[in-house]
Each structure stands twice: as C-alpha cells, then as structure tokens.
Short mmCIF file of C-alpha atoms and ligand atoms in Angstrom, two decimals:
data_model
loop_
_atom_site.label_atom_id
_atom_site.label_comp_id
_atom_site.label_asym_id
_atom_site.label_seq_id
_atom_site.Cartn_x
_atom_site.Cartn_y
_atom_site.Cartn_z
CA UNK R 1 -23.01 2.80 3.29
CA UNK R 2 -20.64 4.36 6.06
CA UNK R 3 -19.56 7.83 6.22
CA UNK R 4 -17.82 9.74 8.57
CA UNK R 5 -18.33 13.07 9.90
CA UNK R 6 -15.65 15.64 11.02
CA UNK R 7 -16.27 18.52 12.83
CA UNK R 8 -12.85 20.76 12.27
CA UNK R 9 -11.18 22.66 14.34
CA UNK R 10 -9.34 20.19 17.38
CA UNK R 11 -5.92 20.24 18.20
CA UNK R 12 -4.33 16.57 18.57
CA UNK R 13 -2.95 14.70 21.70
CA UNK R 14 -1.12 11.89 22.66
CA UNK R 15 -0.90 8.62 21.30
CA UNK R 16 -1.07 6.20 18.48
CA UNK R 17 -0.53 2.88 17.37
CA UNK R 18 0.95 2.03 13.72
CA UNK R 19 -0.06 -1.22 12.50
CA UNK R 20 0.87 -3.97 10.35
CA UNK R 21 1.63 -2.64 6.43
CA UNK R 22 -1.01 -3.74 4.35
CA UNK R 23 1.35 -3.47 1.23
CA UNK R 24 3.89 -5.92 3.15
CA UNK R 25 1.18 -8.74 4.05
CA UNK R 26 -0.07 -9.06 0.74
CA UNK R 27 2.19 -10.67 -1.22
CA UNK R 28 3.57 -12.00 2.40
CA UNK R 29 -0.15 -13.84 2.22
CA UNK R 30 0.61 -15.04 -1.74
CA UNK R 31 4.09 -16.63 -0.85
CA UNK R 32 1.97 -18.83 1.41
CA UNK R 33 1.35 -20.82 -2.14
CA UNK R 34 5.57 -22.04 -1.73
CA UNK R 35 5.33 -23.16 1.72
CA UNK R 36 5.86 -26.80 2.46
CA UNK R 37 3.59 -26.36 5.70
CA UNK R 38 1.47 -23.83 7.19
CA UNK R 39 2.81 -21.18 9.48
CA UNK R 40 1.65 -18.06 11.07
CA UNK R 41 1.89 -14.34 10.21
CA UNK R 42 1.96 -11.48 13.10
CA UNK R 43 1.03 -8.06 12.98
CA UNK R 44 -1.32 -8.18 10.15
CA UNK R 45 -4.02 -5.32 9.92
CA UNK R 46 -6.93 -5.76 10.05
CA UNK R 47 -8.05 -4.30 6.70
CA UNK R 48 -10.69 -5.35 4.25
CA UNK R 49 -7.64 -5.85 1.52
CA UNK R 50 -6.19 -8.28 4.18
CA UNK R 51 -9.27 -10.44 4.41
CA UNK R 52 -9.65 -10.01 0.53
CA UNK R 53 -6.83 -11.84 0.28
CA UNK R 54 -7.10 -14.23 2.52
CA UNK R 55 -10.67 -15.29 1.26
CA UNK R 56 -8.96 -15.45 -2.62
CA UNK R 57 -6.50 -18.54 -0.99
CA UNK R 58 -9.48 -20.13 0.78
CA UNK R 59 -11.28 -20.18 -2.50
CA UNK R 60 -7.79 -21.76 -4.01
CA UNK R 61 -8.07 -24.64 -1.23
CA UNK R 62 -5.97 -23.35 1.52
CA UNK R 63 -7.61 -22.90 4.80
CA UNK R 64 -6.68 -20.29 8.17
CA UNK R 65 -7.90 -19.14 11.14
CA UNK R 66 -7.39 -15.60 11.92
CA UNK R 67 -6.97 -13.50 15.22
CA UNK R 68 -5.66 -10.65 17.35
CA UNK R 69 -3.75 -9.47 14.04
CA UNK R 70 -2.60 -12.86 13.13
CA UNK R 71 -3.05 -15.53 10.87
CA UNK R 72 -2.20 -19.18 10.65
CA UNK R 73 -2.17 -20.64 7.14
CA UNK R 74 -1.88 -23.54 5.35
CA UNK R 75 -1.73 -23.40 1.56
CA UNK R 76 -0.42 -26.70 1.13
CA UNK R 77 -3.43 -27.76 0.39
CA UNK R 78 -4.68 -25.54 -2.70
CA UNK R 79 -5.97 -27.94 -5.06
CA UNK R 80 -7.54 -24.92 -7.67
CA UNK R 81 -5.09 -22.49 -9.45
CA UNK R 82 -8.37 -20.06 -10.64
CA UNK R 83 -8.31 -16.63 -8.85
CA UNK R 84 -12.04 -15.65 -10.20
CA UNK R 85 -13.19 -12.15 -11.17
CA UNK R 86 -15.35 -12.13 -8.40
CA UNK R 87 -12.72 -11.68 -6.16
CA UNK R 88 -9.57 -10.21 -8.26
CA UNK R 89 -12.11 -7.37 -8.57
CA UNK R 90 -12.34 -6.40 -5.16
CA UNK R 91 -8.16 -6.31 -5.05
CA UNK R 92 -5.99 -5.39 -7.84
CA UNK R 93 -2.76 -7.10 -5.31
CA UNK R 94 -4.45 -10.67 -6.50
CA UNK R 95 -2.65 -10.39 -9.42
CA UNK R 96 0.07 -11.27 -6.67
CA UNK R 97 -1.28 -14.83 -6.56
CA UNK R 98 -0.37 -15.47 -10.07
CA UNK R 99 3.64 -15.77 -9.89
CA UNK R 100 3.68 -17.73 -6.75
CA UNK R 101 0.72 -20.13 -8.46
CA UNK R 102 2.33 -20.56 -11.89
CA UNK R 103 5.84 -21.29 -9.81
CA UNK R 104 4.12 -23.97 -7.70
CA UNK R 105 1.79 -25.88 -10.33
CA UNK R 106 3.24 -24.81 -13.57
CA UNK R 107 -0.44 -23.63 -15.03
CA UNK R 108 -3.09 -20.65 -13.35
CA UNK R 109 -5.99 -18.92 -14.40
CA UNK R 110 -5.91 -15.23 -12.91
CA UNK R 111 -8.78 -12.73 -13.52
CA UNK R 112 -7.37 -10.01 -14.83
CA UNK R 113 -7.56 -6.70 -11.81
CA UNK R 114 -8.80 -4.11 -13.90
CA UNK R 115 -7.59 -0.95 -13.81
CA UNK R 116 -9.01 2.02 -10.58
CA UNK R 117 -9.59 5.17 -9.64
CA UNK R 118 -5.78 6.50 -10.27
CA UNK R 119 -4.83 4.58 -13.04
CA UNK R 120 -5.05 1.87 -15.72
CA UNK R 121 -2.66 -0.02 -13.26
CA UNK R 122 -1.63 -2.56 -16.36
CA UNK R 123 0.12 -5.48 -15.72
CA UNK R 124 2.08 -6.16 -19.14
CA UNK R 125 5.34 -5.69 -17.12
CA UNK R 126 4.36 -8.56 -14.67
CA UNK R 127 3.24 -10.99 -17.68
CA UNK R 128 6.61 -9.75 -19.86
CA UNK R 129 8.66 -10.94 -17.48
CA UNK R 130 7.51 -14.21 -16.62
CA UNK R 131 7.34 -15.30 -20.57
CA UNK R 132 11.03 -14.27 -19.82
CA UNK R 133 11.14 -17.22 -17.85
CA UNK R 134 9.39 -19.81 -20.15
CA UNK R 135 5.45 -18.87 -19.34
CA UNK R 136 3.24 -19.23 -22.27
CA UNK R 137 0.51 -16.35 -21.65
CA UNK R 138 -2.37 -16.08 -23.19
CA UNK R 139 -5.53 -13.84 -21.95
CA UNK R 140 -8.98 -14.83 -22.88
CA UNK R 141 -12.30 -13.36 -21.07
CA UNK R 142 -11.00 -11.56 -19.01
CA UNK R 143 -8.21 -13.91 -17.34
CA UNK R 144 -5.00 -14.04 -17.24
CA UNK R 145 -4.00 -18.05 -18.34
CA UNK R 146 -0.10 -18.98 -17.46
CA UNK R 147 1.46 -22.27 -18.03
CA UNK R 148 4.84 -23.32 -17.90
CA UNK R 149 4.01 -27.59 -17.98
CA UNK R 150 8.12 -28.02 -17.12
CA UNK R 151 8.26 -25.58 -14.64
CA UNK R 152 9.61 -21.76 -14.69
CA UNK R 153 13.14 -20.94 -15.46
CA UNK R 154 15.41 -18.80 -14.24
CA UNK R 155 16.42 -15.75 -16.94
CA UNK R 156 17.48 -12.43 -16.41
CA UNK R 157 14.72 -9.89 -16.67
CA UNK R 158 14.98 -6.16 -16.86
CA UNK R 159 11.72 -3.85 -15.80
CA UNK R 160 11.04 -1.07 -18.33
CA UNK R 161 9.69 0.64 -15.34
CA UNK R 162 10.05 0.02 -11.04
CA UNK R 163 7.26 -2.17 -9.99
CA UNK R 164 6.81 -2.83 -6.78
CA UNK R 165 3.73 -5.97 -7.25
CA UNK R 166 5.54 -6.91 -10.31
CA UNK R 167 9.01 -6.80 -8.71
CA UNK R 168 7.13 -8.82 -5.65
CA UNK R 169 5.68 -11.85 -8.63
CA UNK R 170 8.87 -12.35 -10.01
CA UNK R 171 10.89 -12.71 -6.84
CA UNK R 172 7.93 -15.82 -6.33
CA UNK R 173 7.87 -16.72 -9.33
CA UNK R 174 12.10 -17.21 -9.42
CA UNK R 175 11.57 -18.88 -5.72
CA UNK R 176 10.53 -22.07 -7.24
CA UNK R 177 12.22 -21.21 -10.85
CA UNK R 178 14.81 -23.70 -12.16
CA UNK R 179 18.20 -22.13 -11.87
CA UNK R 180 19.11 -18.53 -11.43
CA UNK R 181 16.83 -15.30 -12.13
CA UNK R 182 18.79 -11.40 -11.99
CA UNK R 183 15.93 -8.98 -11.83
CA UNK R 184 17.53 -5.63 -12.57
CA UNK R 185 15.29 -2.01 -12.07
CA UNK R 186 13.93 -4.40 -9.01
CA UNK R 187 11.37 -1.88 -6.78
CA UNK R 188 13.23 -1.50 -3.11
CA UNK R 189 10.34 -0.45 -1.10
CA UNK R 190 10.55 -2.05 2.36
CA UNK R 191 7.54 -4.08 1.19
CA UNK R 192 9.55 -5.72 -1.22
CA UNK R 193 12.50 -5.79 1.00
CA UNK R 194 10.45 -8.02 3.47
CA UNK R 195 9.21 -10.36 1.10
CA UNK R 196 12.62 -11.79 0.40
CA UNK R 197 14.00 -11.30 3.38
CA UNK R 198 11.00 -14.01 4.57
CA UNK R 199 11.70 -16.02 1.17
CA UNK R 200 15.68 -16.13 2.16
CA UNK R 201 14.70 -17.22 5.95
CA UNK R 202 13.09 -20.01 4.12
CA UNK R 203 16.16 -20.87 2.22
CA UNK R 204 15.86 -19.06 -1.14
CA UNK R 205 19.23 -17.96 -2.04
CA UNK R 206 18.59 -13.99 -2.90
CA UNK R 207 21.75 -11.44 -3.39
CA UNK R 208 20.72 -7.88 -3.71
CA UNK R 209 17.69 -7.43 -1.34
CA UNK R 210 17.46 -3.56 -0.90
CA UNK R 211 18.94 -2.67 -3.91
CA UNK R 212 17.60 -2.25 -7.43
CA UNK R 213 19.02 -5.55 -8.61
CA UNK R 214 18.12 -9.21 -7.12
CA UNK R 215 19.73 -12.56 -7.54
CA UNK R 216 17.51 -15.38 -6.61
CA UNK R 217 17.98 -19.25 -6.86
CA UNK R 218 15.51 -21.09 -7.42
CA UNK R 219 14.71 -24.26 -5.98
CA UNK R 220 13.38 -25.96 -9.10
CA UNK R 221 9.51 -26.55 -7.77
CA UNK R 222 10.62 -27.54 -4.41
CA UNK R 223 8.64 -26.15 -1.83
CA UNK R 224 10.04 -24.12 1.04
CA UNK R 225 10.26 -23.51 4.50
CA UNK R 226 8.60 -20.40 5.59
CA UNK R 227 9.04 -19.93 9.31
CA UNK R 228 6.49 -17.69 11.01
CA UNK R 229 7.08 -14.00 10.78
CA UNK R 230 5.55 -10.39 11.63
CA UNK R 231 4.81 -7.96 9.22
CA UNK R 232 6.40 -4.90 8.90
CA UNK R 233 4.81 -1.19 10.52
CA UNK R 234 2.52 0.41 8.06
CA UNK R 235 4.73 3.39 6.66
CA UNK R 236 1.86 4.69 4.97
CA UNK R 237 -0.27 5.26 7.97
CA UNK R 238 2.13 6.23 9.85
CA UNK R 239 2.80 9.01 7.54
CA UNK R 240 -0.60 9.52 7.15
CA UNK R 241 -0.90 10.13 11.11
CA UNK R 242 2.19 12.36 11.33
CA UNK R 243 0.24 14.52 8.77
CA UNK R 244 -2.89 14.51 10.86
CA UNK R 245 -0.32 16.00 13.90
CA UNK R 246 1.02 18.37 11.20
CA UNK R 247 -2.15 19.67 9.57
CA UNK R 248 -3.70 20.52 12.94
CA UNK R 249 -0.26 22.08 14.44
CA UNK R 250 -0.25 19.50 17.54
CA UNK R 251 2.07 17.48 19.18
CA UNK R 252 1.57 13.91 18.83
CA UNK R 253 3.45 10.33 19.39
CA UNK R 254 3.11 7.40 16.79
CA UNK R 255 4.27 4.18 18.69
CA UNK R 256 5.62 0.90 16.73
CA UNK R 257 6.72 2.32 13.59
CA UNK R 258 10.12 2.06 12.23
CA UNK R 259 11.15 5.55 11.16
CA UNK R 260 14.12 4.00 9.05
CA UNK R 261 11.22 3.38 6.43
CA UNK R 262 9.89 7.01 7.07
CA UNK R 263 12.90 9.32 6.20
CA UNK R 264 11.41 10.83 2.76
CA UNK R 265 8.15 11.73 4.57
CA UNK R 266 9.72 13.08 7.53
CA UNK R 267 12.91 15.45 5.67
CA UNK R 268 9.65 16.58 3.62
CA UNK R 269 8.38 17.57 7.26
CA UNK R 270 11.01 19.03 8.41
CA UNK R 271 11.65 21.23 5.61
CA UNK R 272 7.99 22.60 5.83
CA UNK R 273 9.10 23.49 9.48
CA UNK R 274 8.04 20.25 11.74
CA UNK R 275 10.13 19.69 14.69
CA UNK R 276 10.69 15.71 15.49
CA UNK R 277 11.69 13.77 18.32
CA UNK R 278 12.91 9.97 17.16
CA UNK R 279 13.12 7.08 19.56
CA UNK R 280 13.55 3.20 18.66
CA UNK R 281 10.29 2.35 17.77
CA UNK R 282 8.26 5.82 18.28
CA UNK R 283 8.45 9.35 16.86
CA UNK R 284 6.54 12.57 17.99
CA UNK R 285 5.89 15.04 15.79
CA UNK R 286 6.05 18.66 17.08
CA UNK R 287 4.44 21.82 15.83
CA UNK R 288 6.03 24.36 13.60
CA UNK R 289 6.52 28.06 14.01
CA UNK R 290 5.69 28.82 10.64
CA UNK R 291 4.38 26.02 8.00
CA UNK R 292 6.21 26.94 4.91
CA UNK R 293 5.19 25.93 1.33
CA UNK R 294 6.84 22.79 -0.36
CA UNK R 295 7.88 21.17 -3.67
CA UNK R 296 8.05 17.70 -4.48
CA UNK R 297 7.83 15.12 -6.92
CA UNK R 298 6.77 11.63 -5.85
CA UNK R 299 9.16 9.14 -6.64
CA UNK R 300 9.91 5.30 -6.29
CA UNK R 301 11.26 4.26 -3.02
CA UNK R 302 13.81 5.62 -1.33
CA UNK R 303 11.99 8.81 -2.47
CA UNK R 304 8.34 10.54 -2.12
CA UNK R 305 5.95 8.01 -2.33
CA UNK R 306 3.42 7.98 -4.05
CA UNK R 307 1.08 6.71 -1.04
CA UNK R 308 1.60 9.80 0.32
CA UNK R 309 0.89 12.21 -2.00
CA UNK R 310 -3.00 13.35 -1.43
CA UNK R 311 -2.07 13.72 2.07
CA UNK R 312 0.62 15.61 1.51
CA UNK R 313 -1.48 18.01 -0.67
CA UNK R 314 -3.94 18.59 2.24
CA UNK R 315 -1.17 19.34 4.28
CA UNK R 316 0.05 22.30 1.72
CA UNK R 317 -3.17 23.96 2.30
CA UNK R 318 -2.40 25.38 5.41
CA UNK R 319 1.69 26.08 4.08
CA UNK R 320 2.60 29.60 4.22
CA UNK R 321 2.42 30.25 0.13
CA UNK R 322 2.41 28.26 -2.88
CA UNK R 323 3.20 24.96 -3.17
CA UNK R 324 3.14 22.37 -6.51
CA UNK R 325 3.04 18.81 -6.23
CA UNK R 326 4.30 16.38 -9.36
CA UNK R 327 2.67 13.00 -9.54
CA UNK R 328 5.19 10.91 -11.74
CA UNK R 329 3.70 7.37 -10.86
CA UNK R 330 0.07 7.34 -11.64
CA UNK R 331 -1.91 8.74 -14.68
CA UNK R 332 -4.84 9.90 -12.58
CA UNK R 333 -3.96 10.56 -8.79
CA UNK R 334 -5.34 13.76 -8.26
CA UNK R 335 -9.16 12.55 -7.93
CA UNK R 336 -9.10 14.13 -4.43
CA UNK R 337 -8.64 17.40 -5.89
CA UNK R 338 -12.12 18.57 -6.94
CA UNK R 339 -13.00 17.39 -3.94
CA UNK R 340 -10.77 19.55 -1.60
CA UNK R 341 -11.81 22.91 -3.75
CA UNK R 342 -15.51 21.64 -3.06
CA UNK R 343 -13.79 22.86 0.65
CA UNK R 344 -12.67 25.86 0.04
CA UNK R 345 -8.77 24.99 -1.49
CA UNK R 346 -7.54 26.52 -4.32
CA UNK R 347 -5.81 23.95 -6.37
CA UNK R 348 -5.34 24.30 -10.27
CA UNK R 349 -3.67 20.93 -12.06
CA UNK R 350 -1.83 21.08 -15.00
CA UNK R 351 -1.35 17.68 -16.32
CA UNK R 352 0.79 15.73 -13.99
CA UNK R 353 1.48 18.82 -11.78
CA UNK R 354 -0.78 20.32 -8.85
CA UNK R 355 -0.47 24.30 -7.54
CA UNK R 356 -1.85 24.79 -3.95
CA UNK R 357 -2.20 28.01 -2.84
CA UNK R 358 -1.48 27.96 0.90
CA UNK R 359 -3.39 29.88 3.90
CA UNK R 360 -6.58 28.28 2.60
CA UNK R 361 -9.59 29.20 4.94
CA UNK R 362 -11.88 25.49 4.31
CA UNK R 363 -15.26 24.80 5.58
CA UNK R 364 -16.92 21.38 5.94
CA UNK R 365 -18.57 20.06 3.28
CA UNK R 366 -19.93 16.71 2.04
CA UNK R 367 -17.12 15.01 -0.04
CA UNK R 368 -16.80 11.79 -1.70
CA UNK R 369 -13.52 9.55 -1.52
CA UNK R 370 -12.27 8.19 -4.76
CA UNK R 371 -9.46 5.72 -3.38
CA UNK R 372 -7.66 4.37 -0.27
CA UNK R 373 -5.15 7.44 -0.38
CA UNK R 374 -7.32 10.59 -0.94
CA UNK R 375 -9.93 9.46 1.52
CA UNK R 376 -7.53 9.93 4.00
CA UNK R 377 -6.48 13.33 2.68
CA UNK R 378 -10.11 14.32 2.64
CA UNK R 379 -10.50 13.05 6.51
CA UNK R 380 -7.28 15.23 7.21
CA UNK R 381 -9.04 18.49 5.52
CA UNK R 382 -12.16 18.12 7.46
CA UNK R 383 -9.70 18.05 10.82
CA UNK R 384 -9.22 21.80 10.13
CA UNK R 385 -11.79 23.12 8.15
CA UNK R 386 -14.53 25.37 10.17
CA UNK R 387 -17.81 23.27 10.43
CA UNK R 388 -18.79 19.86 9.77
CA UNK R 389 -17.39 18.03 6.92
CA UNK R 390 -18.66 14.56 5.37
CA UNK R 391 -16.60 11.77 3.92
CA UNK R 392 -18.54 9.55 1.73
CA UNK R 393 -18.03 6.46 0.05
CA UNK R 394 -15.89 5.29 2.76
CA UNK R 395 -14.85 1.76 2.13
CA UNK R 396 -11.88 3.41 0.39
CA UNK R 397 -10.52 3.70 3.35
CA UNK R 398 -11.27 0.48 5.08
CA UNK R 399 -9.27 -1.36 2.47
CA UNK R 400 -6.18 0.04 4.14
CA UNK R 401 -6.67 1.61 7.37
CA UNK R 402 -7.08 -0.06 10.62
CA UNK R 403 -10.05 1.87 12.88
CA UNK R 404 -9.05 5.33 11.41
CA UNK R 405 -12.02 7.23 13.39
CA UNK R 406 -11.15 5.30 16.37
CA UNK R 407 -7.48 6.17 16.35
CA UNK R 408 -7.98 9.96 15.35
CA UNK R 409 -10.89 10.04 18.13
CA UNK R 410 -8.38 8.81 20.75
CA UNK R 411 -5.96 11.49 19.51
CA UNK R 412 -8.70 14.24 20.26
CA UNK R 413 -10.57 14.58 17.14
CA UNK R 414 -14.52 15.09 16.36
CA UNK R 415 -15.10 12.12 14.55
CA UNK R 416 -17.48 9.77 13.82
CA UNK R 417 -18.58 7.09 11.73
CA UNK R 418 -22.32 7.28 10.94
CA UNK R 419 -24.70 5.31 8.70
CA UNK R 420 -26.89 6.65 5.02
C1 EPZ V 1 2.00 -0.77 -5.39
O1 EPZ V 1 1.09 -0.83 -6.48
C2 EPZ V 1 1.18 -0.41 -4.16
N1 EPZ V 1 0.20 -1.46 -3.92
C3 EPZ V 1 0.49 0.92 -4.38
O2 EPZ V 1 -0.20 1.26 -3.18
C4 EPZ V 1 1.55 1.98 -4.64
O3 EPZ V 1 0.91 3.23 -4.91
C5 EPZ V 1 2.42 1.56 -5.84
O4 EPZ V 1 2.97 0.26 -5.60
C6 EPZ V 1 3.57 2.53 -6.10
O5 EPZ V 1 4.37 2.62 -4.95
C7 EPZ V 1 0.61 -2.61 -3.32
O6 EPZ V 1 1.77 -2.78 -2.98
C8 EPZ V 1 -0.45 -3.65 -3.07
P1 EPZ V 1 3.52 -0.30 -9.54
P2 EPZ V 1 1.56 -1.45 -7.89
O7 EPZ V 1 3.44 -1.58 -10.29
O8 EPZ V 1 2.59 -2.50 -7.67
C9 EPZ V 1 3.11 1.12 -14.03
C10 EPZ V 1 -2.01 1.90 -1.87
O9 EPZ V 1 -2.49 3.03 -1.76
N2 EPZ V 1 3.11 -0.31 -14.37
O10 EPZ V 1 4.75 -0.02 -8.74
O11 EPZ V 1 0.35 -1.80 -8.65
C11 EPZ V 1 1.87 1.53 -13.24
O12 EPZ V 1 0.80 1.84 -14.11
C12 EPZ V 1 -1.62 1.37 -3.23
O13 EPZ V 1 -1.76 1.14 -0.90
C13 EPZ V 1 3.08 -0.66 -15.73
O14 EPZ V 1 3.05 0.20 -16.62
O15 EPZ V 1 2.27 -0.19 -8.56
C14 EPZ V 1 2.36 2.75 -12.48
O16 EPZ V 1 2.28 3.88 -13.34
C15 EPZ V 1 -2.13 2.27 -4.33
N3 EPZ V 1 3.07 -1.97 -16.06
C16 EPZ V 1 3.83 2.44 -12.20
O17 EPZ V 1 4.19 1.39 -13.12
C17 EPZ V 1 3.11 -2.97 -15.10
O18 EPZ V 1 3.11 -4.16 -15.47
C18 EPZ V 1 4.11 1.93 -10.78
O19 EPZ V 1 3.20 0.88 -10.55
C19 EPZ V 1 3.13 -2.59 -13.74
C20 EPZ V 1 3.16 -1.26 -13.40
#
C-alpha cells in the first residue's frame, strides 16, 4: 500500500488547479440511467470514486470511454438492474443508482452500502421516500430489492432530516415519476443544485432548485435528453487547499473554482484572520497577522460543511487559543483525532463536540487515515509539524482527491508518495 511522507516545515507558493467535484459527478454519472442517448461529461476528476462508479454502470450494461477528465456514456443500453456488493462496497454513492434504476425499469436489486468510518450512513430516508411514491421495498441478503411494475408516482415527500444522496435519488427517481413530486427539507448543496439544473436542461420540469423545496414533473418513464455538460469545481478541495495556504501562513492562488460555492469556508477564514483576494474564477489566500481561535458547528449547506470539518480542526492547531468544533452531521467524524494527538495536538472530545488547544508545537509521526476527509487533515498537520510525518492507509484519499502530493509538491511542499 501507498503512503506519503511529509517533511514539515515549507511555506507555500503559487498555484493550483481545483478540479471537477467528485460529489457533483456522481449522481451526474447515475442520471446517465434516464438518458435517451449517450452524451459526454467534462471536468470529471479523476478519482477512484469516479471510476467506481463508472465500472458499477458498465457492469449494468452501459459502456464509455474515458479521457482528459471526460467521459462519454451511453446507458441506454443497461440490460441488468443488479448493483452487486462487490462493487456497492467500494462506494456508499451507489446507492445513487437505485432511484434513477427503479424510475427507468420499474424493478432493481441494490446491495445495500454499508455503513464507514464516520457513520452508520443509513439509508431508511432514501427507501421511505420512494415507497412514498408507490415502491414496494423489501431487503433480503444484503440488497436493497425495489419494484414499482406500473412505474413510480409522483407524491409529496417530506425528509425527516437534509439529505443530500437521498435528496439527489428522489429528484431521479421523480424524473421519470408519473405526475408531480414536492420534495420539501430538499438538501441545497451545489451538488444537488447541478443535478437538476442538468435534469431541467434535459426537459424535466423542476421549480425550486436552490431552495429547500423542489417541484419536479415527471415524464411518466419517458426517457430524456441529457445534453453534454461539465461538472462543477470541487468545493471541497478547494477548501481543503485554501487550508493548506492557511495552516502554513503562505500566500497562495487556487485557479477554476467558483468561490460563490465557498463563502462558509472562506467568512470562517476570514474571521480566524485570513486576508483574500477574489477574482472570477480564482482566489488567493493571504497570510494572517495573528491566527485567532474559532467556533463552529458544521451545518447543511449554505453553512459549515461537514467535508470540511477535520481540516478545519488541523487548522485550529496553530489558532491563537482555544477553539471547539461541533460535528452535528455524522455520529463518528472525529476518527482523525487520536491521530493528530499521536502529533503532538491537544484535543479532548466530548461527545459531538471537539476542544483544540491552539499554539500546538507537532512533530511528524506515522499516522493512519480513517476516511477521505481526515486524511487530508492529517496531510495538512504533517505540512507544519517539525520532522517527518507518515500518512498511511492512503487510498482514503484517492477516492476524492485528484494528485494531492503532486499539487501540494508544485505549491512548495516536501512530499512524497512512497511504497510499504
Ligand atoms: C453526502 O453524503 C456526501 N457524499 C458526503 O461527502 C457529505 O459528508 C454528506 O453528504 C453531508 O454533506 C456524497 O455526496 C457522495 P447525508 P450522504 O445523507 O448523502 C443521515 C465526502 O467526504 N441520514 O446528507 O450520504 C446520515 O446518517 C463525503 O465526500 C439518515 O439518517 O449524507 C447523516 O447523519 C463524506 N438517513 C445525515 O443524515 C438517510 O436515509 C446527513 O447524511 C440518509 C441520511
């Protein structure tokens, strides 16, 4: 297995490019299931999660060719509606396959994802729902088994809690439903917002997109007319880079992000002391006098994410003080925790809420990532601790970041990505 090595202690320069949002192409990849022909998808990253799902559609009968950051698909001809363990496992979003599938053909089998590292991750709000729209559900071994033999209908359904996957299955699902569907505690996240802002370029009547309550048409098992489109910039990474210029006080650029989706993360900044400078599609970062000590909950989007939330925590380390950090989304995000004292941080947790005592003084150590997020918290720790720190268990990251060694050694960091 891979592991990189830091050696701490660089300041940051110059530039870096934001890619494609892995969160966007996945269920952008699922709605392939309602096109009436194939098309092609720009600015996809090149992340395992990406290829993941684009492997779980071949094995449904669609076929693509892939490359430069794009794929062209055609999922017209999926003849199996089975989305098998052996691949759900490796990607909880395949449970995005299952609204599009059950719209589409009316009966699916999907594997149920299991839950990870920070959290059961259930899907009861996902299945609720879609009985809401005349799905019989049943699981057995392990898989999820839909039908609706006349089709889906459209019904009002109201989330118990924001989901942004589940939000993502219905809008599918009520695609190719017969009549209306109002989804109301609908997840915004610009994820969401560009899946039906594709699905309404294809002629899906939706009211609502961007705000917590959708209207969508459906088209009564008629497929549509996706056009070709480009995914979204990566918020996420680009947040996660902007910390990476923060936690090593350095001035650096991010090019081809879209800051519009990055106004929680960089207020959160700016209070800590960051200086900015904002241009259409870049932002620079600049360093702060004095890094003072934060408070935040994470929230559903417009607010903290989630996504950013181990990052964010590595970042306090170095705040001037004491700051606490409330995780209100997941059960169990705060795996990269241990691992950060194993550097030299002093972080206590009480239940859902972290204390980080600022002005830490870290040193390199070997550390293990846990999931996509706090691997890249861990990386951004071994930036400034004194020594050489090593991030194991590494194909965390490579689910959702595009060449992150390569991109931080551009920027001026000692990094590399070595072998067991
Ligand atoms: C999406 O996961 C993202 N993944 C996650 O990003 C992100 O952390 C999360 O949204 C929150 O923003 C993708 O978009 C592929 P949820 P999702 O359903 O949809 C509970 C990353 O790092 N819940 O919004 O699975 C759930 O347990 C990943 O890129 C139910 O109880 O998250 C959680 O506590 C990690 N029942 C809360 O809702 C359900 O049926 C929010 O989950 C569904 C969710």
């Amino acid at each position: 297995m891979d592991y990189l090595e830091i050696q701490g202690g660089n300041k940051l320069q110059g530039t870096v490019k934001i890619d494609g949002a892995k969160n966007a192409a996945l269920p952008l990849i699922a709605a392939t299931i309602l096109a009436k022909k194939p098309l092609t998808i720009y600015n996809l990253p090149a992340v395992n999660d990406i290829f993941t799902m684009l492997t779980l559609l071949e094995n449904l009968g669609a076929s693509y060719t892939y490359e430069n950051n794009q794929v062209h698909i055609d999922a017209t001809t999926i003849n199996n509606t089975t989305a098998i363990y052996d691949i759900v496992r490796k990607m909880r979003a395949s449970i995005l396959t299952l609204g599009p599938l059950l719209a589409r053909f009316g009966i699916c089998e999907v594997s149920l994802p299991g839950g990870c590292a920070i959290g059961q991750r259930p899907i009861d709000l996902h299945l609720k729902a879609l009985e809401m729209m005349g799905a019989q559900i049943e699981i057995k071994q392990g898989y999820v088994i839909a039908k609706a033999p006349d089709g889906l209908r459209g019904a009002t359904i109201v989330f118990d809690k924001i989901t942004v996957t589940g939000t993502e299955n219905i809008v599918m699902a009520a695609a190719l439903a017969k009549g209306t569907s109002t989804i109301i505690n609908a997840a915004k996240e610009p994820e969401v917002v560009q899946l039906c802002e594709v699905l309404q370029d294809a002629g899906v009547h939706i009211e609502g997109i961007g705000s917590d309550e959708l209207v969508i048409e459906g088209t009564n098992q008629e497929l549509i007319n996706i056009k070709d489109f480009t995914v979204i910039p990566d918020r996420i990474e680009a947040g996660t880079y902007l910390c990476a210029g923060a936690i090593t006080n350095s001035a650096i650029t991010l090019e081809k992000v879209n800051h519009a989706h990055l106004v929680s993360i960089i207020l959160k900044l700016q209070e800590m002391g960051y200086d900015f400078e904002i241009e259409k599609e870049k932002i620079t970062i600049k360093p702060a006098s004095r890094i003072k000590a934060l408070k935040f909950s994470t929230t559903e989007y417009p607010g903290f994410p989630t996504d950013m939330q181990a990052q964010f925590m590595a970042l306090s380390l170095i705040a001037d003080g004491t700051s606490t950090i409330e995780e209100r989304l997941f059960e169990n995000r705060f795996m990269h925790v241990s691992e950060l004292n194993r550097m030299g941080a002093d972080i206590t947790l009480n239940n859902h809420i972290a204390t980080i005592e600022g002005n830490a003084k870290l040193y390199g150590a070997d550390v293990m990532a846990t999931d996509l997020r706090a691997s890249s918290a861990l990386v951004l720790a071994g930036l400034i601790a004194t020594g050489t720190t090593k991030v194991h268990r590494i194909y965390h990251l490579d689910r959702g970041y595009v060449k992150l060694e390569e991109k931080l050694q551009k920027l001026g960091a000692k990094i590399k990505r070595l072998r067991e």
